[in-house]
Coordinates of C-alpha atoms in Angstrom, one line a residue:
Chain X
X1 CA -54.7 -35.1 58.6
X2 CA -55.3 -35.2 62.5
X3 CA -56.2 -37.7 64.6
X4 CA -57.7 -37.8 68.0
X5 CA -56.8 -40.5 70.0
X6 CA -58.6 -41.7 72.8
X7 CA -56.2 -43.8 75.5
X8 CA -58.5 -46.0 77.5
X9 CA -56.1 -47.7 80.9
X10 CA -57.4 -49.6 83.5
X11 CA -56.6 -48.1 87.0
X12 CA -56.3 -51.6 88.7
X13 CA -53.4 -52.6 86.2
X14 CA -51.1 -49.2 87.5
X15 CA -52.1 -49.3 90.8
X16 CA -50.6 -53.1 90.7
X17 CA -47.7 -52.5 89.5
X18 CA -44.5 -52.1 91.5
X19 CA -43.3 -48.0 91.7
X20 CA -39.7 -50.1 89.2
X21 CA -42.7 -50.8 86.7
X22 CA -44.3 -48.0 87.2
X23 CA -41.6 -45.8 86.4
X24 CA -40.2 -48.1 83.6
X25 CA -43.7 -47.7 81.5
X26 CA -43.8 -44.4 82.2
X27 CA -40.4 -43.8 81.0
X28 CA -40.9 -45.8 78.0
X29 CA -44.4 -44.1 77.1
X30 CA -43.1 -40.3 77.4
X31 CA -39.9 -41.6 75.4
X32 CA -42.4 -42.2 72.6
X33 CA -44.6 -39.2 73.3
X34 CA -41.4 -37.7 71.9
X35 CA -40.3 -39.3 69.3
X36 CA -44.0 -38.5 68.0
X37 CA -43.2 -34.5 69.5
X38 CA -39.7 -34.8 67.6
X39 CA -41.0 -35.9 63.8
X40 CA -44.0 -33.8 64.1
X41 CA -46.9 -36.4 64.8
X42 CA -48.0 -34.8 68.2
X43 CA -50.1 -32.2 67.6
X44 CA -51.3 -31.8 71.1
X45 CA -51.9 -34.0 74.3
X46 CA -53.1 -34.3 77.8
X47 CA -53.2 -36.5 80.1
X48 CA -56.7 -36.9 82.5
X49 CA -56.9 -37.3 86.6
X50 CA -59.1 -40.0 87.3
X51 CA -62.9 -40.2 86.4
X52 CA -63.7 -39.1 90.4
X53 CA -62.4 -35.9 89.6
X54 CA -64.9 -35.4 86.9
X55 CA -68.3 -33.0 86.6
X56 CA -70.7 -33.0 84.5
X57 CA -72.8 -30.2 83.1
X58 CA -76.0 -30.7 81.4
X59 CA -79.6 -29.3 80.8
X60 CA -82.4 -30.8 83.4
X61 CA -85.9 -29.5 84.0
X62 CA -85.2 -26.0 81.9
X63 CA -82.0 -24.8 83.8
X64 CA -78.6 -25.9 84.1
X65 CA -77.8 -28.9 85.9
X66 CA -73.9 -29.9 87.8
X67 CA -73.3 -33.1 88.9
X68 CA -70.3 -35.2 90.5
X69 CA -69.5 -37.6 88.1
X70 CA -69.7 -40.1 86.0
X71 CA -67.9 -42.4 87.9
X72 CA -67.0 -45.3 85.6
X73 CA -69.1 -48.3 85.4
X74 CA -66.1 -49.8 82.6
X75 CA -62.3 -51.2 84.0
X76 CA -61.2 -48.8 81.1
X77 CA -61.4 -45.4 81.7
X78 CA -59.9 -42.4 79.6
X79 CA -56.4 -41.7 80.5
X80 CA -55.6 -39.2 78.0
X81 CA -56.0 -37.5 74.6
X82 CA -53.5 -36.8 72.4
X83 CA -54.1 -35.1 68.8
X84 CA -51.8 -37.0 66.4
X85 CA -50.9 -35.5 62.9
X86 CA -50.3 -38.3 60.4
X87 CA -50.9 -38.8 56.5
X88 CA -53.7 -40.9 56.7
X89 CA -55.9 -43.6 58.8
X90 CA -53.2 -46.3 58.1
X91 CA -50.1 -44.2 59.5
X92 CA -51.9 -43.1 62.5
X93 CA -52.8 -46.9 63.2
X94 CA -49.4 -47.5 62.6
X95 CA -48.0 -44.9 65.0
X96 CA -50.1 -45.8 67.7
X97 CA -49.8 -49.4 67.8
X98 CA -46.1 -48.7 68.3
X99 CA -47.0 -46.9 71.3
X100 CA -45.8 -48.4 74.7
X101 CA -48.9 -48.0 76.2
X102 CA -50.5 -50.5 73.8
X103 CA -48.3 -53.0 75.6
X104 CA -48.7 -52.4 79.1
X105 CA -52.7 -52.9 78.6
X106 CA -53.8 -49.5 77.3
X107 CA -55.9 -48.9 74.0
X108 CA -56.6 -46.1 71.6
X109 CA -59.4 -45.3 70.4
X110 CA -58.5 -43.4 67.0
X111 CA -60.7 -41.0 65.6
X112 CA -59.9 -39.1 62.3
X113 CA -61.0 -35.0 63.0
X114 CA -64.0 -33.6 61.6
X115 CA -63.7 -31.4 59.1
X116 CA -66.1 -28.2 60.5
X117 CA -65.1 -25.3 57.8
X118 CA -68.0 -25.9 55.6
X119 CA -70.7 -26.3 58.8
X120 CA -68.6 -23.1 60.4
X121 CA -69.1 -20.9 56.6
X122 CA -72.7 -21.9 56.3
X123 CA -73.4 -21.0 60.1
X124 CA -71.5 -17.6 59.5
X125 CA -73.3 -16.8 56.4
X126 CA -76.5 -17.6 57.8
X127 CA -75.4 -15.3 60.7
X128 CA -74.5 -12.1 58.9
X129 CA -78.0 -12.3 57.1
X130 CA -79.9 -12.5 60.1
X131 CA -77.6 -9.4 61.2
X132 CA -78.2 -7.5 58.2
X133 CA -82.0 -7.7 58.1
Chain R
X1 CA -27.5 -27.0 46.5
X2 CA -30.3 -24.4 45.7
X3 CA -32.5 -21.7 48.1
X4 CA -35.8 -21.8 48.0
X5 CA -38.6 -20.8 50.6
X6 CA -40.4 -23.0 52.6
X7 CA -43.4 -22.5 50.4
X8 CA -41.7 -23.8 47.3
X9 CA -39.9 -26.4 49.0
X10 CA -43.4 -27.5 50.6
X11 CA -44.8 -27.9 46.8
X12 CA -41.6 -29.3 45.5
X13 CA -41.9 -32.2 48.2
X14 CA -45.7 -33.0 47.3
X15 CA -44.7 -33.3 43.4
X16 CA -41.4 -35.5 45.0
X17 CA -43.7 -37.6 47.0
X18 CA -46.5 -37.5 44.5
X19 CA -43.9 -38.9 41.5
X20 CA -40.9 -40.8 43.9
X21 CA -42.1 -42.0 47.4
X22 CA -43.2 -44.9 45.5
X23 CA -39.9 -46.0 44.5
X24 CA -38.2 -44.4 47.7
X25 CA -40.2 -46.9 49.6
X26 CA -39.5 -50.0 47.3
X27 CA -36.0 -49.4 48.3
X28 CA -36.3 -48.5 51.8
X29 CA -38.6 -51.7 52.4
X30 CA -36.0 -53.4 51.0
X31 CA -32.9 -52.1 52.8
X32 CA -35.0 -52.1 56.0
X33 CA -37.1 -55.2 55.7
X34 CA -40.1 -54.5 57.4
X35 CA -43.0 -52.6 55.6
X36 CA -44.0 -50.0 58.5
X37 CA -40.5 -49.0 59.8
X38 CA -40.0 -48.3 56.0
X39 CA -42.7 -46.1 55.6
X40 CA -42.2 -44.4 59.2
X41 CA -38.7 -43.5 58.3
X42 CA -40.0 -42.7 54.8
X43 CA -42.3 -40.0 56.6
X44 CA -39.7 -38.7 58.7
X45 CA -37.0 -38.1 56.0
X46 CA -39.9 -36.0 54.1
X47 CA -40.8 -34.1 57.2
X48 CA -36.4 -33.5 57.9
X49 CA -36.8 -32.3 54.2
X50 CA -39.1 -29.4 54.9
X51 CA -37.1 -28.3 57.8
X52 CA -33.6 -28.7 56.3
X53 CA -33.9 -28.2 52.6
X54 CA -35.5 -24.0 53.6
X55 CA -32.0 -23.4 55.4
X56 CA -29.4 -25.7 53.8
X57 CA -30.9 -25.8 50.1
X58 CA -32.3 -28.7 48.0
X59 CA -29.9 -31.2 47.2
X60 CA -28.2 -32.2 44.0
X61 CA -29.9 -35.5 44.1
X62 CA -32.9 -35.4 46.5
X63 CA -33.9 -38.7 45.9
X64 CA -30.9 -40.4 47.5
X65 CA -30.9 -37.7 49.9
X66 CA -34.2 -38.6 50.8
X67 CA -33.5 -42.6 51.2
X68 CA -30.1 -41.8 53.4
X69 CA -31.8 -39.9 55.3
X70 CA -34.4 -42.3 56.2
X71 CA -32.3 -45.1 56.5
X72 CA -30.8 -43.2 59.3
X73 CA -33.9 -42.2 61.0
X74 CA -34.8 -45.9 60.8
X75 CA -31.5 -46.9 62.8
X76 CA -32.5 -43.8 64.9
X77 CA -35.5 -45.0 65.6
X78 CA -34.4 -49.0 66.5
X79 CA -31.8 -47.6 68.9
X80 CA -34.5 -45.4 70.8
X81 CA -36.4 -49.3 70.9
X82 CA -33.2 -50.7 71.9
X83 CA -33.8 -49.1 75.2
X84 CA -36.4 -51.0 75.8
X85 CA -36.3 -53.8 74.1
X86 CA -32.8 -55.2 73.5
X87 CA -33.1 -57.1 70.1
X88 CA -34.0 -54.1 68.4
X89 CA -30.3 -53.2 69.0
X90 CA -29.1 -56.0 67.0
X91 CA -31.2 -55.3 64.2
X92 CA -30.2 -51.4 64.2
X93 CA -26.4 -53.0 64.4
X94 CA -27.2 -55.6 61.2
X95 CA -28.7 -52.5 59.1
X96 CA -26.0 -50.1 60.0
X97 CA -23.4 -52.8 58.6
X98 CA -25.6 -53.6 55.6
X99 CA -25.8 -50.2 55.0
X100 CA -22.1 -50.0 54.3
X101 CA -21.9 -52.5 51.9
X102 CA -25.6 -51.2 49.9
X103 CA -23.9 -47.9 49.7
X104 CA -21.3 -49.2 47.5
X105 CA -23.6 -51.5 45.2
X106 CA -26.6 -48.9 45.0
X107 CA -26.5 -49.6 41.4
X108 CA -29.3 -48.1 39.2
X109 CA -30.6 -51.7 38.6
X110 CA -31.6 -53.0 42.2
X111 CA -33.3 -49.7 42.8
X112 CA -35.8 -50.2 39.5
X113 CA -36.1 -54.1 40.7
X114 CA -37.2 -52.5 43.8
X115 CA -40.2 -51.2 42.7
X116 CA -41.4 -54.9 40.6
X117 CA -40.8 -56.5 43.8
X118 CA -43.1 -53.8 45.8
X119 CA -45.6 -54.3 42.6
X120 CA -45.7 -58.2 42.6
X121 CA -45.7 -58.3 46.8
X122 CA -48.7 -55.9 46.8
X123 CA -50.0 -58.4 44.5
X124 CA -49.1 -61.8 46.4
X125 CA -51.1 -64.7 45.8
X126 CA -50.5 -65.8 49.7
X127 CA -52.5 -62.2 50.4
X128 CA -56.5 -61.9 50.0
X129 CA -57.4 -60.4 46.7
X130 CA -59.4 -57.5 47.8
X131 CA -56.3 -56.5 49.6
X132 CA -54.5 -56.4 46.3
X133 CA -55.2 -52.9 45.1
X134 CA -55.2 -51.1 48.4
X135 CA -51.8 -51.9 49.2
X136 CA -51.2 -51.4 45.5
X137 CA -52.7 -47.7 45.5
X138 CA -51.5 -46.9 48.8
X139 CA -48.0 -48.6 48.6
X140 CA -46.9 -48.2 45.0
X141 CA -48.9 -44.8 43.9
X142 CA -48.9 -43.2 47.3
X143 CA -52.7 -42.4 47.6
X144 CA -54.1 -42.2 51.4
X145 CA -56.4 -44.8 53.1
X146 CA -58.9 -41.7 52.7
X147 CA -58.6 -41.3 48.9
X148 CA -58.7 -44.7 48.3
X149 CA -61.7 -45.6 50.0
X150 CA -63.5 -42.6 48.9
X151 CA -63.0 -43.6 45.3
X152 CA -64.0 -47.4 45.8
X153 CA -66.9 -46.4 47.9
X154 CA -65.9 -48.1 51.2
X155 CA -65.4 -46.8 54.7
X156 CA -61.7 -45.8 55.7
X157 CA -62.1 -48.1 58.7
X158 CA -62.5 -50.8 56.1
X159 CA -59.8 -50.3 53.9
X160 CA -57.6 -49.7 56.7
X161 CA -58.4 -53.2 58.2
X162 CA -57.5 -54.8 54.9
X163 CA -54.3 -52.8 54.7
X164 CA -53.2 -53.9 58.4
X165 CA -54.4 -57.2 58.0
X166 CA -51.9 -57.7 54.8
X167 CA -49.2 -56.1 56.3
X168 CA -49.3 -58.4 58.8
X169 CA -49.5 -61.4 56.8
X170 CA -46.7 -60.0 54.8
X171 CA -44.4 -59.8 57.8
X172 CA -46.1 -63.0 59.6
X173 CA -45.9 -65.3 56.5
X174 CA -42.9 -64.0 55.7
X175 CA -43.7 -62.9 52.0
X176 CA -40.4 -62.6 50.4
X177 CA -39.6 -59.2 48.9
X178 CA -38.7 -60.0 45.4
X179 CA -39.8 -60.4 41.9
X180 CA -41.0 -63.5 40.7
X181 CA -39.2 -66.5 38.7
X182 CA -39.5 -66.9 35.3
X183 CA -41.5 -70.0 35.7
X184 CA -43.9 -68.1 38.3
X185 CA -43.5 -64.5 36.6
X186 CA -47.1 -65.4 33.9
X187 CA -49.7 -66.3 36.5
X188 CA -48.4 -63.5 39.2
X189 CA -47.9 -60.8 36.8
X190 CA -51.6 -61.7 35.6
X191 CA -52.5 -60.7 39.3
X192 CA -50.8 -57.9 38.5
X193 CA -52.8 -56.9 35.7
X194 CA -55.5 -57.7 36.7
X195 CA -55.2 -55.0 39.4
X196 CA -54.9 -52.5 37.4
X197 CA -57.6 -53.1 35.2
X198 CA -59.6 -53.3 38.3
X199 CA -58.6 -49.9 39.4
X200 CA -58.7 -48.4 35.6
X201 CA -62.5 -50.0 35.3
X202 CA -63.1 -48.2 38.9
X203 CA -62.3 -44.8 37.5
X204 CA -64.0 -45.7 33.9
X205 CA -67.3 -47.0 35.1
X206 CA -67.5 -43.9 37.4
X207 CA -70.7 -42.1 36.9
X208 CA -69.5 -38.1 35.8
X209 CA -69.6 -35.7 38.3
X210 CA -69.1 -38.6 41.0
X211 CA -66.1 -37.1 42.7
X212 CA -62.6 -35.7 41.1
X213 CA -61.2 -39.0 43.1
X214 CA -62.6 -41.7 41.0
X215 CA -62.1 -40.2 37.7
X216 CA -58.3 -40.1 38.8
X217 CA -58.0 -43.8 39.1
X218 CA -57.6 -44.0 35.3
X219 CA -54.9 -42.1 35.5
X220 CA -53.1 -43.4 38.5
X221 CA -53.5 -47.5 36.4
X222 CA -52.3 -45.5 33.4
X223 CA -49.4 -44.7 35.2
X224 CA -49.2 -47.6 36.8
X225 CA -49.3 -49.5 33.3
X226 CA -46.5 -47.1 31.9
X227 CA -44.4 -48.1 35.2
X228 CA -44.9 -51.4 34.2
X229 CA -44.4 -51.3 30.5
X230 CA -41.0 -49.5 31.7
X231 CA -39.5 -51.7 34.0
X232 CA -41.2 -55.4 32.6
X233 CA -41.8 -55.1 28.7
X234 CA -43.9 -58.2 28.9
X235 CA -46.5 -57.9 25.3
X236 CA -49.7 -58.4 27.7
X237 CA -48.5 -55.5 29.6
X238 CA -47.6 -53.0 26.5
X239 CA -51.4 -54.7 25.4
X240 CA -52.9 -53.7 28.3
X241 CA -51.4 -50.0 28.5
X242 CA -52.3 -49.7 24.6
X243 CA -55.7 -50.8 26.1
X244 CA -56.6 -48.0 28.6
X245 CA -55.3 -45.3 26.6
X246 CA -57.3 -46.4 23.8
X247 CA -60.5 -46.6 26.2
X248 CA -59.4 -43.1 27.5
X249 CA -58.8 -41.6 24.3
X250 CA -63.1 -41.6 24.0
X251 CA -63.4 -40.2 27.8
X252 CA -64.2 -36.5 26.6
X253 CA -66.5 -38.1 24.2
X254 CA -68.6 -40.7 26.5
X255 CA -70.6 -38.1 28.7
X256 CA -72.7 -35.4 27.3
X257 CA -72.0 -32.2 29.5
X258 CA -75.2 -33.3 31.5
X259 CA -73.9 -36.7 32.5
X260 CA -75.7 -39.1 30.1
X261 CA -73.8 -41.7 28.5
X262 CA -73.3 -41.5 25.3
X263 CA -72.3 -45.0 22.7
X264 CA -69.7 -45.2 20.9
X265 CA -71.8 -45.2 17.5
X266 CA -73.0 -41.2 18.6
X267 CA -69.6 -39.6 19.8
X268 CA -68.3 -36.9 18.2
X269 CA -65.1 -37.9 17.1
X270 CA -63.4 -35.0 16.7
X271 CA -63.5 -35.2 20.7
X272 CA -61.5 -38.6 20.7
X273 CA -57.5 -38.0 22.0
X274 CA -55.3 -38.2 19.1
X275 CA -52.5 -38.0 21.2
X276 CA -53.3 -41.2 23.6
X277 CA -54.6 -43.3 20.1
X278 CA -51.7 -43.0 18.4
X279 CA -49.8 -44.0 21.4
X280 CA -51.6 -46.5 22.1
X281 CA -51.7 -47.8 18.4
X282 CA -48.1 -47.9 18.5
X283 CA -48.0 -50.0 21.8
X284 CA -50.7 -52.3 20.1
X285 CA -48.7 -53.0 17.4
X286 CA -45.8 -53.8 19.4
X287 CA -47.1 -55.9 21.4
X288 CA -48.7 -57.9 18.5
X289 CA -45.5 -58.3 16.8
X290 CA -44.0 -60.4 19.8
X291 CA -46.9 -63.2 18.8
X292 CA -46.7 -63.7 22.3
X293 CA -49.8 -62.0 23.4
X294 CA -53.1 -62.4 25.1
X295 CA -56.2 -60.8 25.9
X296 CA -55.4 -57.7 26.9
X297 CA -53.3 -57.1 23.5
X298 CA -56.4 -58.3 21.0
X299 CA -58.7 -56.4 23.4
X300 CA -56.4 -53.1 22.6
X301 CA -56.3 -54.2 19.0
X302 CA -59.8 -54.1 18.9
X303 CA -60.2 -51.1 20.5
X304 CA -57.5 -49.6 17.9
X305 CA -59.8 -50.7 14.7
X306 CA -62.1 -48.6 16.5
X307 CA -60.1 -45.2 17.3
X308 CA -58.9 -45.6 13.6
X309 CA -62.1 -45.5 12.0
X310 CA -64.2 -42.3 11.0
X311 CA -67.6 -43.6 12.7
X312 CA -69.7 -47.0 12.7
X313 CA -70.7 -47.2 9.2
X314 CA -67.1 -46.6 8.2
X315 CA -65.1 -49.7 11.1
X316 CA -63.5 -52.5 10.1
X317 CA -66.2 -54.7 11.1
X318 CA -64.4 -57.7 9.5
X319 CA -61.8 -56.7 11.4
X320 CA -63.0 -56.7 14.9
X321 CA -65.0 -59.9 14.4
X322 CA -61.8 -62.1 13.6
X323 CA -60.0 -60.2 16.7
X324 CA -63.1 -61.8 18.5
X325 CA -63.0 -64.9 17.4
X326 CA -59.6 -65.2 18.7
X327 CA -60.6 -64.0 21.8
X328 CA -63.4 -66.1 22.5
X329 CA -61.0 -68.8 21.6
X330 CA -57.9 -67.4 24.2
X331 CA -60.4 -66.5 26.4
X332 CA -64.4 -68.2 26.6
X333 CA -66.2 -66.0 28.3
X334 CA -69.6 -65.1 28.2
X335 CA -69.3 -61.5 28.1
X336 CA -66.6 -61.7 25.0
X337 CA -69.5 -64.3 23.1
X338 CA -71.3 -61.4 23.8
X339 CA -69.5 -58.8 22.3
X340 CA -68.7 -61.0 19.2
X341 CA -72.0 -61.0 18.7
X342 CA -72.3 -57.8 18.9
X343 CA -69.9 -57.3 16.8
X344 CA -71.4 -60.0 14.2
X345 CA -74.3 -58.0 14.0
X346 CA -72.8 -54.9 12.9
X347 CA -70.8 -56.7 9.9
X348 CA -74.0 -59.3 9.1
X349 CA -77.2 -57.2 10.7
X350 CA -79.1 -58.1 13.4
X351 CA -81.0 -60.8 12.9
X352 CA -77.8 -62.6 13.2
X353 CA -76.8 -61.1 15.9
X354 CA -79.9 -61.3 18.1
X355 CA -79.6 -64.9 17.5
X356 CA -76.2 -65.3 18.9
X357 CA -77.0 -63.3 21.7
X358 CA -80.4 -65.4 22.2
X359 CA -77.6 -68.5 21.9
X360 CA -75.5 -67.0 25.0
X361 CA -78.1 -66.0 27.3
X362 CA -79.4 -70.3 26.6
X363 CA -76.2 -71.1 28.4
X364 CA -77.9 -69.0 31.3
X365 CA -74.7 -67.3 32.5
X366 CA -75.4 -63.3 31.6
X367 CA -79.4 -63.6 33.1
X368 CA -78.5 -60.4 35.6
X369 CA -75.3 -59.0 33.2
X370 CA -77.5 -55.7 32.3
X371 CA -75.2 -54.9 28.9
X372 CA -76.5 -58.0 27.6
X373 CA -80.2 -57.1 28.0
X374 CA -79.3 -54.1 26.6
X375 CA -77.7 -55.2 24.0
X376 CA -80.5 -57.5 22.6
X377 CA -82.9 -54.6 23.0
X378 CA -81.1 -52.8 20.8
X379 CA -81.0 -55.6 18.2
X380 CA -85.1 -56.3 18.7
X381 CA -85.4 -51.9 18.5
X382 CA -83.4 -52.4 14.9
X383 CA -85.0 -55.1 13.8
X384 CA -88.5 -53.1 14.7
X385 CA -89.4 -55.5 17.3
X386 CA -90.5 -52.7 19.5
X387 CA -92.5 -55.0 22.5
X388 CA -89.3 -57.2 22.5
X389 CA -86.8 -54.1 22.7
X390 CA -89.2 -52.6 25.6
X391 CA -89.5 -55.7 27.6
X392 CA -85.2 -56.2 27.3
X393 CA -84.3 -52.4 28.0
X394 CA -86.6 -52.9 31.5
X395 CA -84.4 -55.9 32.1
X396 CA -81.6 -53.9 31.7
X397 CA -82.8 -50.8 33.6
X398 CA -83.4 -53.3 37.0
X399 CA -80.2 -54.4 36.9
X400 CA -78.3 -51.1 36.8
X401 CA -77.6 -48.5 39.5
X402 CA -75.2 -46.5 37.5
X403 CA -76.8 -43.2 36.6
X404 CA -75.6 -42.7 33.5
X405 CA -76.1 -45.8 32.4
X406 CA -80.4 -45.7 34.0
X407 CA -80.8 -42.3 32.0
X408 CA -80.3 -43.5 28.4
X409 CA -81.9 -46.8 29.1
X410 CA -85.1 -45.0 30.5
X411 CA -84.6 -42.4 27.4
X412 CA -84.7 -45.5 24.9
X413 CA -87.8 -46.8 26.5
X414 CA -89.4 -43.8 26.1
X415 CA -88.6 -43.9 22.6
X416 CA -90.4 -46.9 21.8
X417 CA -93.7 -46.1 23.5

């Protein structure tokens, strides 16, 4: 099963730390992003730049709309997805409450993948009929 | 050493976890002492399976092969810790020594203990009871979170809680990893019973065509019981193994191919297991002969006058009424009164019976149980008191959401109109 997990950080509690902590969580956190890597858990990852880089696309007033933002209104902002393979809910809880981060002030939010096949056949059924007529 | 392809060696690790990570993990948790590093190190030695076993072949023995393995991924994994967190060192330093000395005392025995003392810590009385059969399923048989909660109708995020939460307790308390004394061994291996009943009544009740996933449950406390009855011969648990066998023996016959329920006085017969009742007669009468038994055995014994006999008209009635009287006496309960007088009423007609029954709902106890309503319908339909039948199978009808069970009472009432 995968697992999408959500890390939420809060900017203030990096940019406090000295560049000797810095370095040491980082160092801890990608030594664990490879252990996961190593037995097979870590299905795929990235890391975010901060919410100010971020733009949003959406539907206003019948055309599309771009927009800076959003900036954060929460401490917590999303740091990073990472797609964890595990055998069920309980092992993916388990792997990620090992993680570092969890420790220096991060959380997960863990999410178990949709399953789409069913919702992706029906739509490409319904699909080739329209074609065919 | 054997080749294989990755395929095959991909199926022959499901069937090994399906059948073994059960017991691989007993031992584990006990050579590593900690629940979750167990099952980590558990998962990784599977996964180093399906990567090694394609290129180096399957080992003699993959079960050891399989612990070993994960005991050193477990040390692995501490000494990557150790890195960060210094005490972690000693305690991959204190398994690797331990290790040494378990190697040469891996005797057959300790590794069957292993999995009672998984059983009966699943089943701790310092744990809450409602996390007694998810750790059992999930622990023990090796079912996901997912499954689990899919066949007990709950939310993963749910069930996952209650797993975390007892795992924590487990290593917070600390609950000792081991099989009970003999003075403690009745009332915890009760617990234990009682579990899987629980999960065998989950899978039994289970409306047909509900899901594959519930339906399984019997099977997994039928295994479950035959782990038991293996590794801790106790009469109530040969009774209680005798018990669901002889209640699954009927399966094919319970459901018409529609879904409706269908009593044990209408099943075709011919439909019953002969394979699981004579099984289970045989553990039945074993577990009588100890004279040692309780209320699982007289329940199987009951159940066995029934699989013996060629229909209703044709059961020792006698029989099953003086089983029930020494199970009322073992163990009062209203719902057993009940099924005495059921049972009374078959041997003596039902004027009798609907009087016992009439006598247990006085004590007020089974007002919302809907098998008793139903039950004194059906005594008030045969003794032609059709108003009185009506008015007890609506009774029964509000207090059932099982469709099965809603179908033939609505069919009965239409009957009698």
């Amino acid at each position: 099963m995968k697992y999408i997990c959500l890390g939420y950080y809060r900017p203030e509690n990096v940019e406090n730390m000295s560049e000797s902590e810095r370095n040491a969580m980082f160092d801890e956190c990608f030594t664990y992003d490879d252990e996961l890597r190593k037995n097979g858990h870590f299905a795929a990852g990235e890391a975010l730049q901060p919410a100010n880089t971020a733009m949003t696309v959406y539907w206003k007033n019948g055309k599309v709309a771009v927009t800076d933002g959003p900036y954060a209104e929460t401490k917590e902002q999303l740091g990073g997805i990472l797609v964890l393979e595990a055998r069920d809910l309980n092992h993916a809880i388990q792997l990620m409450s090992q993680h570092p981060a969890v420790k220096y002030g991060s959380l997960f939010e863990i999410r178990p993948a949709a399953d789409l096949n069913e919702m992706i056949q029906q739509s490409e059924q319904r699909r080739r009929t329209s074609v065919a007529r | 050493m054997s080749e294989h392809s990755t395929a095959e060696i991909r199926e022959l690790l499901d069937s090994l976890y399906r059948v073994d990570s059960g017991r691989i993990l007993a031992t584990l948790i006990r050579l590593l002492g900690d629940f979750d590093l167990a099952e980590e190190a558990m998962q990784e030695a599977f996964a180093a399976a399906l990567s090694l076993w394609p290129r180096n072949g399957v080992p003699d023995n993959p079960r050891p092969w399989l612990i070993s393995t994960a005991r050193f991924k477990a040390i692995d994994t501490l000494r990557r810790r150790a890195r960060f967190d210094a005490s972690q060192d000693e305690l991959a330093r204190y398994l690797e020594t331990q290790w040494n000395s378990a190697e040469e005392s891996n005797e057959e025995a300790s590794v069957e203990d292993d999995r009672l003392r998984l059983i009966f810590t699943c089943c701790h009385p310092s744990l809450p009871p409602e996390a007694y059969v998810a750790l059992t399923l999930r622990e023990v048989c090796g079912l996901t979170t997912e499954e689990i909660a899919k066949a007990f109708l709950i939310t993963p995020r749910t069930l996952a809680q209650r797993i975390v939460r007892a795992k924590a307790k487990i290593r917070d308390t600390p609950i000792r990893y081991e099989v009970p004394s003999p003075q403690e061994l009745p009332e915890r291996l009760d617990a234990v019973l009682q579990v899987i009943y629980l999960v065998f009544n989950e899978g039994y009740s289970a409306a047909a065509g509900a899901g594959v996933t519930r339906a399984e449950l019997t099977g997994e406390a039928i295994r479950l019981g035959r782990l038991l009855t293996e590794l801790l011969p106790e009469p109530e648990v040969i009774g209680l193994l005798s018990l669901m066998l002889l209640q699954e023996s009927r399966h094919a016959a319970r459901t018409s191919p529609t879904g409706e329920l269908i009593l044990l006085e209408n099943q075709d017969r011919s439909l019953w297991n002969r394979e699981q009742i004579a099984e289970g007669v045989a553990l039945v009468e074993r577990a009588l002969k100890s004279h040692r038994f309780g209320s699982y055995t007289l329940q199987a014994a009951i159940a066995a006058v029934h699989a013996e006999a060629e229909s209703t008209a044709m059961t020792d009635w006698r029989q099953i009424v003086a089983l029930y009287n020494q199970l009322v006496r073992i163990q009062p309960s209203p719902i057993v009164e009940l099924n005495r007088a059921v049972a009374i009423a078959m041997r003596d007609g039902p004027e009798v019976g609907l009087a016992l029954i009439d006598a247990v709902f006085a004590h007020g106890e089974l007002a919302n149980y809907y098998l008793a309503h139903s039950a004194r319908a059906d005594m008030c339909r045969r003794l032609g008191r059709t108003a009185e039948a009506r008015s007890s199978y609506e009774k029964a009808l509000a207090l059932t959401q099982q469709e099965p069970e809603r179908q033939f009472l609505q069919e009965r009432i239409r009957q009698l109109k």
